[in-house]
CSV table of C-alpha atoms in Angstrom, one decimal:
chain,number,residue,atom,x,y,z
R,1,ASP,CA,106.1,13.3,-14.7
R,2,PRO,CA,104.2,16.4,-12.8
R,3,GLU,CA,101.1,15.0,-13.4
R,4,HIS,CA,101.8,11.8,-11.2
R,5,THR,CA,104.7,13.2,-9.0
R,6,ARG,CA,103.4,13.6,-5.5
R,7,ILE,CA,105.0,16.5,-3.6
R,8,GLY,CA,106.4,14.2,-0.4
R,9,ALA,CA,108.2,12.5,-3.4
R,10,LEU,CA,110.4,15.6,-4.2
R,11,ALA,CA,111.3,16.6,-0.4
R,12,ARG,CA,114.7,15.7,0.8
R,13,ALA,CA,114.0,15.8,4.4
R,14,SER,CA,111.3,16.8,6.8
R,15,VAL,CA,110.7,17.1,10.8
R,16,ALA,CA,108.3,16.6,12.6
R,17,ASP,CA,105.7,19.4,14.5
R,18,ASP,CA,107.0,18.5,17.9
R,19,GLY,CA,110.6,18.6,17.3
R,20,ASP,CA,113.3,20.6,18.5
R,21,VAL,CA,113.9,24.0,16.5
R,22,SER,CA,117.9,23.8,17.2
R,23,ALA,CA,117.4,20.1,15.6
R,24,ALA,CA,115.8,21.3,12.1
R,25,ILE,CA,117.8,24.0,11.8
R,26,ALA,CA,120.9,21.9,12.2
R,27,THR,CA,119.3,19.4,9.7
R,28,MET,CA,118.9,21.7,6.9
R,29,PRO,CA,122.7,21.9,5.7
R,30,ARG,CA,123.1,18.1,5.9
R,31,ALA,CA,120.4,17.8,4.0
R,32,GLY,CA,121.5,20.2,1.4
R,33,VAL,CA,118.0,22.2,1.6
R,34,ARG,CA,116.9,25.6,2.7
R,35,ARG,CA,113.5,24.4,3.6
R,36,LEU,CA,112.2,21.7,5.4
R,37,LEU,CA,108.5,20.1,5.5
R,38,VAL,CA,107.2,20.1,9.2
R,39,THR,CA,104.6,17.0,9.7
R,40,ASP,CA,102.4,16.2,12.1
R,41,ALA,CA,102.2,12.7,13.9
R,42,ALA,CA,99.9,11.3,11.3
R,43,GLY,CA,102.4,12.7,8.5
R,44,ARG,CA,100.3,15.0,7.2
R,45,LEU,CA,101.9,18.5,6.0
R,46,ALA,CA,102.0,21.0,9.0
R,47,GLY,CA,103.9,23.9,7.9
R,48,ILE,CA,107.0,24.4,6.2
R,49,VAL,CA,110.2,25.9,8.4
R,50,SER,CA,112.8,27.9,6.4
R,51,ILE,CA,116.4,28.9,7.0
R,52,ASP,CA,115.3,32.7,7.3
R,53,ASP,CA,112.9,31.3,10.3
R,54,ARG,CA,116.3,31.1,12.5
R,55,LEU,CA,116.7,34.9,12.4
R,56,ARG,CA,113.2,35.3,13.8
R,57,ILE,CA,114.1,33.1,16.6
R,58,PRO,CA,116.4,34.1,19.5
R,59,ALA,CA,119.0,31.9,20.5
R,60,VAL,CA,118.1,28.9,18.5
R,61,GLY,CA,121.4,27.5,19.4
R,62,THR,CA,120.2,27.2,23.3
R,63,ALA,CA,116.7,27.2,22.4
R,64,SER,CA,114.5,23.9,22.9
R,65,ARG,CA,111.0,24.8,21.5
R,66,GLY,CA,109.0,22.7,19.4
R,67,LEU,CA,107.9,23.6,15.6
R,68,ARG,CA,104.1,24.0,16.4
R,69,ALA,CA,102.7,27.3,16.0
């Protein structure tokens, strides 16, 4: 029921905003998604990271940068 379904109930996977970019990118194929919700320490939506974002991040395989903007 769209009127009573919360967005979070539809999400298959999410990552913390202080998490590692490489780990987030690796989570996508395992979860079968092209986008991940990014949540803050309180579990609130902080953003969305997409599979296409990996193209904008140099050396994702070796980077250890957080997801915070």
